[in-house]
Amino acid sequence: MPITADQITIANFPELFQEIVRNKEAAGIQAIQDNPTDLLQRAKGYGVQYTNHSWGWGSNIWSRSEAGSSVVNSEDELTDSHRQLMLRALEHMITRPMIQADANLGSPGSPAEMHCRLYCDPQYPDIPYRWQQICFPARAHQEPQAALYFIPQYLENPPMPGNPSRLLHVIRFPNHNYTICVGTSYQGEVKKGFLSHWIRHCYLQGGTGEHAALREFTVKTPTGVEKRIVMAVWGLTGSGKSTHGMYVLNQHTYAMYQEMFGINLSEICYDNVVKNDDVIGWFEDCAVGSERGSWTKTEGVDERQIGIYDAAMSAEALHENTEWDDSGNVSFDVKLFQYHGVLNRNARSVLSLSATGAFDGSVNSSQPPNVAVFISPGYLTDYAWLKIKDVDFAAKVLADGRTVGHPAQSKEGVGETKYSTRYCLPFTMGVDNVAHVHRFREFLRRRLEAGSPIDVYQINTTGKVGASYEWHTMEVGGEQHELPVALFEERDGQRKPIGGTDPSIEETGLFLIQAARGAVEWQPHPLWPEHVLVPLAVPGITPERLAELDPFTYRSPEEMEKLLRAQIVLAKHYNDIQCAGLAAEIYSAMDF
């Protein structure tokens, strides 16, 4: 008897799938390909082999389907569109066997270990293969704590609930521990799909799940004392999180810094270890990594980012939407592939952390974290680098998640200011964002009271200092406001802000090291003097260059105050939508 859409519930969808499996097996028809070992061999038939012998594949969608994703918490939120897609998924899975791939997020024995199970259409074996290379091997005979049904084919997708101009691609059920994804072969939907469940899992285990990289290194303070730094780097996709979270120090890096800044970095910073690239569990006494590998954006990467570059050029790397050069080798130039008529800005590679040359075998911190770095790129009011003194102000920066749009997020809104609370909005479900923010603030407060504070920095990598803009009248929350809008131009096939300057990767890398070792001289922010410090002197950075990275070089105090007041209005508007219920002291932390 046919299954009808009105029979489907959140609770019975997995049961209906298992019933299909049982019926097929009873008839002698294979229903499940249980963790096959020949996935790579199967996938080679439609892959690209580069001259260095690595492999790559192309996806039918080259960014996340955030606008086509829906989170459904309970049965009363289930709509006809949801049921139609769930029905189409079941109908499709009846007709073919599904690859079952098991893997763990969180290392064995970590506070946030979670067993995941992927059911993938067998026409796309590269997806489960690449995903398993990133994750930890699953423990034997363990039931999954999260499942994902992945069908890259278009299934006459119904419209998004409440938005008929968009097709529904992804449905996440946080309280029932599974996700359905159809119509996209972008690997990020599998990776981020499971990580969305893991972020909730971390919260339930007493921590928070954060969209952040994790790295450790030892610095020598100006007084000669060694200090181990455990640094997490938050940022939305495309903002530079991997750049600074996976930053590798070796002889190549040391020589580069000696030439650029006249500093022998090897004497003041060493024992650098990469821990995790993307999503971590942040606990009061430790930070834990989610994955044993990395799936990293690689366009434009060169030897300046030597760890990522070496790993991505390895024969063991697995590429997605990645170009080749004239000799057929892997190329990270942006000049060959295009997507929707513009040059591709979201080439990706699955990397082994060991191939970076800076991995010690553990994705978990060796001691409690002591540095938090928020990447909040902007164009108008931002310094290159700030230090945040106030716990509530730091929590507000996290709650805002202010950033700029990147093609890896969506093909719309590239370069424009956006707010994505906790730099994690598309991946947070089941537990409200405000609960994560409050818990994070509580961790900061306890550490401060215990006399071992976490240093918090905000950096403007991938943004601009002093870019051009104009004022527009726009409606925000039902009221008219004058808001600044950055001006853009097309350069080299890409949309770029007009004017201003941006800190280089090396300048920001040097700042973070000098700040961590206590060598930066600070002064109060002109408009937030009680909460924020700005750099007065950074060893290795000339006073002239530091002035170029100061927005007050380009704006008067009155203009800066007007710009920041507009930013506060917009941030609160998005707080009300994305992070409702913030404690009053956090919500108003940036008010003058």
Coordinates of C-alpha atoms in Angstrom, one line a residue, residues 4-548:
T4 CA 1.1 9.1 1.5
A5 CA 2.5 12.4 2.7
D6 CA -0.1 12.9 5.4
Q7 CA 1.0 9.6 7.0
I8 CA 4.6 10.9 7.6
T9 CA 5.7 12.3 10.9
I10 CA 9.1 13.3 12.2
A11 CA 9.1 10.3 14.5
N12 CA 8.1 7.7 11.9
F13 CA 10.3 8.8 9.0
P14 CA 13.3 6.7 10.2
E15 CA 10.9 3.9 11.0
L16 CA 9.5 4.0 7.5
F17 CA 13.0 3.9 6.1
Q18 CA 13.9 0.9 8.2
E19 CA 10.7 -0.8 7.1
I20 CA 11.8 -0.3 3.5
V21 CA 15.1 -1.9 4.4
R22 CA 13.5 -4.9 6.0
N23 CA 11.1 -5.5 3.2
K24 CA 13.8 -5.3 0.5
E25 CA 16.1 -7.7 2.5
A26 CA 13.2 -10.1 3.0
A27 CA 12.8 -10.2 -0.8
G28 CA 16.5 -10.8 -1.3
I29 CA 17.1 -7.3 -2.6
Q30 CA 20.1 -5.4 -1.2
A31 CA 18.9 -2.4 0.8
I32 CA 22.1 -1.2 2.5
Q33 CA 25.7 -1.1 1.4
D34 CA 27.2 -1.3 4.8
N35 CA 30.4 0.8 5.0
P36 CA 31.9 -0.4 1.7
T37 CA 35.7 -0.2 1.4
D38 CA 35.8 0.5 -2.4
L39 CA 34.2 4.0 -2.3
L40 CA 37.2 5.8 -3.7
Q41 CA 37.6 3.3 -6.5
R42 CA 33.9 3.8 -7.5
A43 CA 34.2 7.6 -7.4
K44 CA 37.3 7.7 -9.7
G45 CA 35.0 7.1 -12.7
Y46 CA 33.7 10.6 -12.5
G47 CA 36.5 12.3 -10.7
V48 CA 39.5 14.4 -11.9
Q49 CA 43.0 13.0 -11.3
Y50 CA 45.6 15.7 -11.2
T51 CA 49.2 15.1 -12.2
N52 CA 50.3 14.9 -8.5
H53 CA 47.9 11.9 -8.3
S54 CA 45.4 13.5 -6.0
W55 CA 41.7 13.4 -6.9
G56 CA 38.9 15.9 -7.2
W57 CA 35.2 16.2 -7.9
G58 CA 32.7 18.9 -8.9
S59 CA 29.4 19.5 -7.1
N60 CA 26.2 20.6 -8.6
I61 CA 25.8 23.4 -6.1
W62 CA 29.0 25.3 -5.0
S63 CA 27.8 26.7 -1.7
R64 CA 25.6 25.8 1.2
S65 CA 21.8 25.8 0.6
E66 CA 21.2 28.0 3.6
A67 CA 18.2 29.7 2.0
G68 CA 16.7 26.3 1.3
S69 CA 17.2 24.9 4.8
S70 CA 14.5 24.4 7.4
V71 CA 14.8 23.4 11.0
V72 CA 11.8 21.6 12.4
N73 CA 11.7 21.2 16.2
S74 CA 8.3 19.4 16.7
E75 CA 5.5 17.7 14.9
D76 CA 3.3 20.8 15.0
E77 CA 5.9 22.7 12.9
L78 CA 5.8 20.1 10.1
T79 CA 4.2 21.6 7.0
D80 CA 3.0 20.1 3.7
S81 CA 6.2 21.1 2.0
H82 CA 8.2 19.2 4.6
R83 CA 6.1 16.1 4.2
Q84 CA 6.3 16.2 0.5
L85 CA 10.1 16.3 0.5
M86 CA 10.2 13.5 3.2
L87 CA 7.8 11.4 0.9
R88 CA 10.0 12.0 -2.1
A89 CA 13.1 10.9 -0.2
L90 CA 11.4 7.7 0.9
E91 CA 10.2 7.0 -2.6
H92 CA 13.7 7.6 -4.0
M93 CA 15.3 5.3 -1.4
I94 CA 12.9 2.5 -2.2
T95 CA 14.3 2.2 -5.7
R96 CA 18.0 1.7 -4.9
P97 CA 20.4 0.6 -2.2
M98 CA 21.8 3.3 0.0
I99 CA 25.4 3.5 1.1
Q100 CA 25.7 3.4 4.9
A101 CA 28.8 5.2 6.2
D102 CA 29.5 5.5 9.9
A103 CA 32.0 7.8 11.6
N104 CA 32.5 9.7 14.9
L105 CA 32.7 13.4 15.6
G106 CA 34.8 14.1 18.6
S107 CA 37.8 11.9 19.4
P108 CA 37.3 8.7 21.3
G109 CA 36.7 9.4 24.9
S110 CA 36.4 13.2 24.5
P111 CA 33.5 15.0 26.3
A112 CA 31.6 15.4 23.1
E113 CA 32.2 12.1 21.2
M114 CA 29.1 11.4 18.9
H115 CA 28.5 8.5 16.5
C116 CA 27.1 9.6 13.2
R117 CA 25.5 7.6 10.3
L118 CA 25.2 8.8 6.7
Y119 CA 22.8 7.2 4.2
C120 CA 24.0 8.3 0.8
D121 CA 22.7 7.7 -2.7
P122 CA 25.1 5.1 -4.3
Q123 CA 25.6 7.3 -7.4
Y124 CA 27.8 9.6 -5.2
P125 CA 30.4 7.5 -3.5
D126 CA 32.8 10.4 -3.2
I127 CA 30.6 12.1 -0.6
P128 CA 30.8 9.3 2.1
Y129 CA 34.4 8.6 1.2
R130 CA 35.5 12.2 1.7
W131 CA 33.4 12.7 4.8
Q132 CA 34.8 9.6 6.5
Q133 CA 38.3 10.8 5.8
I134 CA 37.6 14.0 7.9
C135 CA 35.9 12.2 10.8
F136 CA 37.1 9.7 13.4
P137 CA 36.4 6.0 12.8
A138 CA 33.2 4.9 14.4
R139 CA 33.2 2.5 17.3
A140 CA 32.0 -0.9 16.4
H141 CA 28.4 -2.0 17.1
Q142 CA 27.3 1.4 18.2
E143 CA 23.9 2.9 17.4
P144 CA 24.1 6.3 15.7
Q145 CA 23.4 9.4 17.8
A146 CA 22.7 11.4 14.6
A147 CA 21.7 10.3 11.0
L148 CA 21.7 12.1 7.7
Y149 CA 19.8 11.0 4.6
F150 CA 21.6 12.4 1.6
I151 CA 20.2 12.4 -1.9
P152 CA 22.0 14.7 -4.3
Q153 CA 19.4 14.3 -7.0
Y154 CA 16.7 16.9 -7.6
L155 CA 13.4 15.3 -6.4
E156 CA 10.9 17.8 -7.7
N157 CA 11.7 19.7 -4.5
P158 CA 8.7 21.5 -3.0
P159 CA 8.9 25.2 -2.1
M160 CA 10.3 26.5 1.2
P161 CA 7.6 26.9 3.8
G162 CA 6.6 30.6 3.7
N163 CA 8.8 31.3 0.7
P164 CA 7.5 29.8 -2.6
S165 CA 10.3 31.5 -4.6
R166 CA 12.8 29.1 -2.9
L167 CA 13.1 25.3 -3.2
L168 CA 13.4 23.2 0.0
H169 CA 16.7 21.3 0.1
V170 CA 17.5 20.6 3.7
I171 CA 15.3 19.7 6.7
R172 CA 16.9 19.3 10.1
F173 CA 15.2 17.7 13.0
P174 CA 17.4 18.5 16.1
N175 CA 15.2 16.9 18.7
H176 CA 14.9 13.7 16.6
N177 CA 18.6 13.6 15.7
Y178 CA 18.4 13.4 11.9
T179 CA 18.6 15.5 8.8
I180 CA 17.3 15.1 5.2
C181 CA 19.2 16.7 2.4
V182 CA 18.3 16.5 -1.3
G183 CA 19.2 18.3 -4.6
T184 CA 22.8 19.2 -3.8
S185 CA 26.1 17.2 -4.0
Y186 CA 28.0 19.9 -2.1
Q187 CA 30.0 18.1 0.6
G188 CA 29.5 20.9 3.0
E189 CA 25.9 19.8 3.5
V190 CA 27.0 16.5 4.9
K191 CA 29.8 17.9 7.0
K192 CA 27.8 20.8 8.4
G193 CA 24.7 18.7 8.7
F194 CA 26.3 16.5 11.2
L195 CA 28.2 19.3 12.9
S196 CA 24.9 21.0 13.4
H197 CA 23.8 18.0 15.5
W198 CA 27.2 18.0 17.2
I199 CA 26.9 21.7 18.2
R200 CA 23.7 20.8 20.1
H201 CA 25.3 17.7 21.5
C202 CA 28.2 19.8 23.0
Y203 CA 25.7 22.1 24.7
L204 CA 23.9 19.1 26.2
Q205 CA 27.2 17.8 27.5
G206 CA 27.8 21.0 29.4
G207 CA 29.7 23.1 26.9
T208 CA 29.0 25.1 23.8
G209 CA 29.5 24.2 20.2
E210 CA 31.4 27.0 18.4
H211 CA 32.2 27.7 14.7
A212 CA 35.9 28.2 15.5
A213 CA 39.3 26.8 14.8
L214 CA 41.7 25.7 17.5
R215 CA 45.5 26.2 17.7
E216 CA 48.2 26.1 20.3
F217 CA 51.7 27.7 20.5
T218 CA 54.2 28.8 23.1
V219 CA 55.4 32.4 23.4
K220 CA 58.2 34.0 25.3
T221 CA 57.0 37.1 27.1
P222 CA 59.0 40.3 27.1
T223 CA 60.4 39.3 30.5
G224 CA 61.5 35.9 29.2
V225 CA 58.8 33.7 30.7
E226 CA 57.3 31.0 28.5
K227 CA 53.5 30.9 28.2
R228 CA 51.4 28.2 26.4
I229 CA 48.6 29.8 24.3
V230 CA 45.5 27.9 23.5
M231 CA 43.7 30.0 20.9
A232 CA 40.3 29.6 19.4
V233 CA 39.4 31.6 16.3
W234 CA 35.8 32.3 15.5
G235 CA 34.6 33.3 12.0
L236 CA 31.9 32.6 9.4
T237 CA 32.9 30.8 6.2
G238 CA 35.3 32.8 4.1
S239 CA 36.4 35.2 6.8
G240 CA 39.8 33.9 7.5
K241 CA 39.2 31.4 10.3
S242 CA 41.2 28.6 8.6
T243 CA 43.9 31.1 7.7
H244 CA 44.7 32.0 11.3
G245 CA 43.4 28.8 13.0
M246 CA 45.6 26.6 10.8
Y247 CA 48.6 29.0 10.7
V248 CA 51.8 27.0 10.7
L249 CA 55.2 28.3 11.9
N250 CA 58.3 26.7 10.3
Q251 CA 61.5 27.8 8.7
H252 CA 59.7 29.2 5.7
T253 CA 57.4 31.3 7.9
Y254 CA 60.3 32.5 10.1
A255 CA 62.2 33.7 7.1
M256 CA 59.2 35.5 5.7
Y257 CA 58.7 37.4 9.0
Q258 CA 62.3 38.2 9.3
E259 CA 62.2 39.8 5.8
M260 CA 58.9 41.6 6.3
F261 CA 59.2 42.8 9.9
G262 CA 62.8 42.4 10.9
I263 CA 61.8 40.0 13.7
N264 CA 63.3 36.6 14.5
L265 CA 59.9 35.0 15.3
S266 CA 61.6 31.7 16.2
E267 CA 62.9 33.3 19.4
I268 CA 59.5 34.4 20.6
C269 CA 57.0 31.9 19.2
Y270 CA 57.4 28.1 18.8
D271 CA 55.9 24.7 19.3
N272 CA 52.9 25.7 17.1
V273 CA 50.3 22.9 16.9
V274 CA 47.1 22.9 14.7
K275 CA 44.2 21.2 16.6
N276 CA 41.0 21.7 14.6
D277 CA 39.8 23.8 11.7
D278 CA 36.1 24.3 11.8
V279 CA 33.9 23.5 14.8
I280 CA 35.0 22.9 18.4
G281 CA 33.4 22.1 21.7
W282 CA 34.2 24.9 24.2
F283 CA 34.1 23.7 27.8
E284 CA 35.1 25.5 31.0
D285 CA 38.3 23.6 31.4
C286 CA 39.1 22.5 27.8
A287 CA 38.4 22.9 24.1
V288 CA 37.8 19.8 22.0
G289 CA 38.0 19.3 18.3
S290 CA 35.2 17.7 16.2
E291 CA 37.2 16.2 13.4
R292 CA 40.5 14.5 12.7
G293 CA 40.9 16.2 9.3
S294 CA 39.9 19.4 7.6
W295 CA 37.7 20.5 4.7
T296 CA 39.2 23.9 3.9
K297 CA 38.6 26.7 1.4
T298 CA 41.7 26.8 -0.8
E299 CA 41.2 29.4 -3.6
G300 CA 44.1 31.9 -3.5
V301 CA 46.1 29.8 -1.1
D302 CA 49.9 30.0 -1.6
E303 CA 53.1 29.4 0.3
R304 CA 52.3 32.3 2.7
Q305 CA 49.8 29.9 4.3
I306 CA 52.4 27.1 4.2
G307 CA 50.5 24.6 6.3
I308 CA 47.3 24.7 4.3
Y309 CA 49.3 24.9 1.1
D310 CA 51.5 21.8 1.8
A311 CA 48.5 19.8 2.9
A312 CA 46.4 20.8 -0.1
M313 CA 49.2 20.0 -2.6
S314 CA 49.6 16.6 -1.1
A315 CA 48.7 13.6 -3.3
E316 CA 46.4 12.4 -0.4
A317 CA 44.3 15.6 -0.6
L318 CA 40.7 15.3 -1.9
H319 CA 39.5 18.3 -3.8
E320 CA 36.1 19.8 -4.7
N321 CA 35.5 22.4 -7.4
T322 CA 39.3 22.9 -7.7
E323 CA 41.2 24.0 -10.8
W324 CA 44.2 22.7 -12.5
D325 CA 47.1 24.5 -14.2
D326 CA 48.6 24.1 -17.6
S327 CA 50.5 21.0 -16.5
G328 CA 47.4 19.4 -15.0
N329 CA 48.4 19.8 -11.4
V330 CA 46.3 21.2 -8.6
S331 CA 45.9 25.0 -8.9
F332 CA 44.4 27.4 -6.4
D333 CA 44.3 30.3 -8.8
V334 CA 40.9 31.8 -9.5
K335 CA 40.9 32.0 -13.3
L336 CA 39.4 28.8 -14.8
F337 CA 36.3 27.6 -13.0
Q338 CA 33.1 29.7 -12.7
Y339 CA 29.8 29.4 -11.0
H340 CA 26.7 31.4 -12.0
G341 CA 28.8 33.5 -14.4
V342 CA 31.5 34.6 -12.0
L343 CA 34.8 33.1 -11.1
N344 CA 34.6 30.4 -8.5
R345 CA 35.4 31.5 -5.0
N346 CA 34.7 28.3 -3.1
A347 CA 37.3 25.7 -4.0
R348 CA 37.7 23.2 -1.2
S349 CA 40.0 20.4 -0.2
V350 CA 39.8 17.6 2.3
L351 CA 43.2 17.8 4.2
S352 CA 45.0 15.6 6.6
L353 CA 46.0 17.7 9.6
S354 CA 49.2 15.7 9.7
A355 CA 50.1 17.0 6.2
T356 CA 50.2 20.5 7.6
G357 CA 53.4 19.6 9.4
A358 CA 52.0 21.0 12.7
F359 CA 49.7 18.3 14.2
D360 CA 50.6 16.3 17.3
G361 CA 47.9 13.7 16.9
S362 CA 45.3 15.3 19.3
V363 CA 42.5 17.6 18.3
N364 CA 41.9 18.5 22.0
S365 CA 43.5 21.3 23.9
S366 CA 46.4 20.4 26.2
Q367 CA 45.1 22.9 28.8
P368 CA 42.2 25.3 29.3
P369 CA 41.8 27.8 26.5
N370 CA 43.2 31.3 27.3
V371 CA 42.7 33.3 24.0
A372 CA 39.5 33.9 22.0
V373 CA 39.7 35.6 18.6
F374 CA 36.6 36.9 16.9
I375 CA 36.9 37.6 13.2
S376 CA 34.3 40.4 12.5
P377 CA 35.3 41.9 9.1
G378 CA 33.8 45.2 8.3
Y379 CA 34.5 48.3 6.2
L380 CA 33.6 51.4 8.0
T381 CA 34.2 51.5 11.8
D382 CA 36.7 48.7 12.4
Y383 CA 40.3 48.8 13.5
A384 CA 42.5 46.0 12.2
W385 CA 42.7 44.7 15.7
L386 CA 41.1 45.3 19.1
K387 CA 41.3 43.8 22.6
I388 CA 38.0 43.5 24.5
K389 CA 38.2 44.0 28.2
D390 CA 34.6 43.6 29.2
V391 CA 32.9 40.1 29.5
D392 CA 29.5 41.4 28.4
F393 CA 31.0 43.3 25.5
A394 CA 32.8 40.1 24.4
A395 CA 29.5 38.2 24.6
K396 CA 27.8 40.9 22.5
V397 CA 30.4 40.5 19.8
L398 CA 29.7 36.8 19.7
A399 CA 25.9 37.4 19.8
D400 CA 26.2 39.8 16.9
G401 CA 28.3 37.6 14.6
R402 CA 28.9 40.7 12.4
T403 CA 30.7 39.7 9.2
V404 CA 30.6 40.2 5.4
G405 CA 29.1 37.9 2.8
H406 CA 31.3 35.4 1.0
P407 CA 30.4 33.1 -2.0
A408 CA 31.0 30.1 0.2
Q409 CA 28.0 31.1 2.2
S410 CA 25.7 32.0 -0.7
K411 CA 25.9 33.5 -4.1
E412 CA 23.8 36.4 -2.9
G413 CA 25.0 39.3 -0.8
V414 CA 28.7 38.8 -1.5
G415 CA 30.8 41.5 0.2
E416 CA 27.8 43.0 2.1
T417 CA 27.6 43.4 5.8
K418 CA 25.6 40.7 7.5
Y419 CA 24.9 39.4 10.9
S420 CA 25.1 35.7 11.7
T421 CA 24.8 35.3 15.4
R422 CA 27.8 33.4 17.0
Y423 CA 29.2 33.1 13.4
C424 CA 27.1 30.0 13.5
L425 CA 23.5 30.9 12.7
P426 CA 22.9 28.3 9.9
F427 CA 24.3 25.5 12.1
T428 CA 22.7 26.2 15.4
M429 CA 19.5 24.2 16.2
G430 CA 17.7 22.6 19.1
V431 CA 19.2 24.9 21.6
D432 CA 18.6 28.7 21.2
N433 CA 21.6 30.8 20.3
V434 CA 21.1 32.9 23.4
A435 CA 21.7 29.8 25.6
H436 CA 25.1 29.3 24.0
V437 CA 26.0 33.0 24.4
H438 CA 25.0 33.1 28.0
R439 CA 27.0 29.9 28.8
F440 CA 30.0 31.3 27.0
R441 CA 29.7 34.6 28.9
E442 CA 29.5 32.5 32.2
F443 CA 32.7 30.7 31.3
L444 CA 34.5 34.0 30.7
R445 CA 33.2 35.4 33.9
R446 CA 34.3 32.4 36.0
R447 CA 37.8 32.5 34.5
L448 CA 38.0 36.2 35.2
E449 CA 36.9 35.7 38.9
A450 CA 39.4 32.8 39.2
G451 CA 42.3 35.1 38.2
S452 CA 43.0 33.3 34.9
P453 CA 41.1 35.5 32.4
I454 CA 40.6 34.6 28.7
D455 CA 42.0 37.3 26.5
V456 CA 39.5 38.3 23.8
Y457 CA 40.5 39.9 20.6
Q458 CA 38.5 41.1 17.6
I459 CA 40.3 41.2 14.2
N460 CA 39.3 42.6 10.8
T461 CA 41.0 40.2 8.5
T462 CA 39.2 40.1 5.0
G463 CA 37.6 43.5 5.9
K464 CA 38.8 47.0 5.2
V465 CA 39.8 50.0 7.3
G466 CA 38.4 53.3 6.1
A467 CA 36.5 52.1 3.0
S468 CA 34.2 54.5 1.1
Y469 CA 30.4 54.6 1.9
E470 CA 27.3 56.6 1.6
W471 CA 24.2 57.1 3.8
H472 CA 20.9 55.4 2.8
T473 CA 17.5 55.7 4.5
M474 CA 16.3 52.2 5.3
E475 CA 13.6 50.6 7.4
V476 CA 14.8 48.6 10.4
G477 CA 12.3 47.1 12.8
G478 CA 9.5 49.2 11.4
E479 CA 11.3 52.5 11.8
Q480 CA 13.3 54.6 9.4
H481 CA 17.0 54.9 10.0
E482 CA 20.0 56.5 8.3
L483 CA 22.4 53.6 7.7
P484 CA 25.9 53.6 6.0
V485 CA 26.4 51.4 3.0
A486 CA 29.8 50.6 1.7
L487 CA 30.6 51.3 -2.0
F488 CA 31.8 48.5 -4.3
E489 CA 33.3 48.1 -7.7
E490 CA 34.1 45.1 -10.0
R491 CA 37.8 44.2 -10.1
D492 CA 39.1 41.0 -11.7
G493 CA 35.7 39.6 -11.9
Q494 CA 35.1 40.1 -8.2
R495 CA 33.0 42.6 -6.2
K496 CA 35.4 44.7 -4.0
P497 CA 34.9 47.6 -1.6
I498 CA 36.2 51.0 -2.8
G499 CA 39.0 52.6 -0.8
G500 CA 40.6 51.7 2.5
T501 CA 43.3 49.3 3.5
D502 CA 43.3 45.8 5.0
P503 CA 45.8 44.1 7.2
S504 CA 47.8 41.3 5.6
I505 CA 47.7 37.7 6.8
E506 CA 51.3 38.2 8.1
E507 CA 50.5 41.5 9.9
T508 CA 47.5 39.9 11.7
G509 CA 49.6 36.8 12.5
L510 CA 52.3 39.0 14.0
F511 CA 49.8 41.0 16.0
L512 CA 48.2 37.9 17.5
I513 CA 51.6 36.6 18.6
Q514 CA 52.7 39.9 20.0
A515 CA 49.4 40.3 21.8
A516 CA 49.6 36.8 23.2
R517 CA 53.0 37.4 24.6
G518 CA 52.0 40.7 26.2
A519 CA 54.2 42.9 24.0
V520 CA 51.4 45.1 22.5
E521 CA 51.0 48.6 24.0
W522 CA 47.3 49.5 24.3
Q523 CA 45.2 52.6 24.7
P524 CA 41.4 53.0 25.4
H525 CA 39.1 53.1 22.4
P526 CA 38.0 56.7 21.8
L527 CA 34.3 55.9 22.1
W528 CA 34.3 52.7 24.2
P529 CA 37.2 53.5 26.6
E530 CA 35.9 51.3 29.5
H531 CA 35.3 48.2 27.4
V532 CA 37.8 48.1 24.4
L533 CA 41.5 48.7 23.9
V534 CA 43.2 49.7 20.6
P535 CA 46.8 49.1 19.8
L536 CA 49.2 52.0 20.4
A537 CA 52.3 50.1 19.4
V538 CA 52.9 46.6 18.0
P539 CA 56.5 45.4 17.8
G540 CA 57.3 44.9 14.1
I541 CA 54.5 47.2 12.8
T542 CA 55.6 50.7 12.0
P543 CA 53.7 53.6 13.6
E544 CA 52.8 54.8 10.1
R545 CA 51.3 51.4 9.2
L546 CA 49.4 51.3 12.5
A547 CA 47.9 54.6 11.7
E548 CA 46.7 53.3 8.3

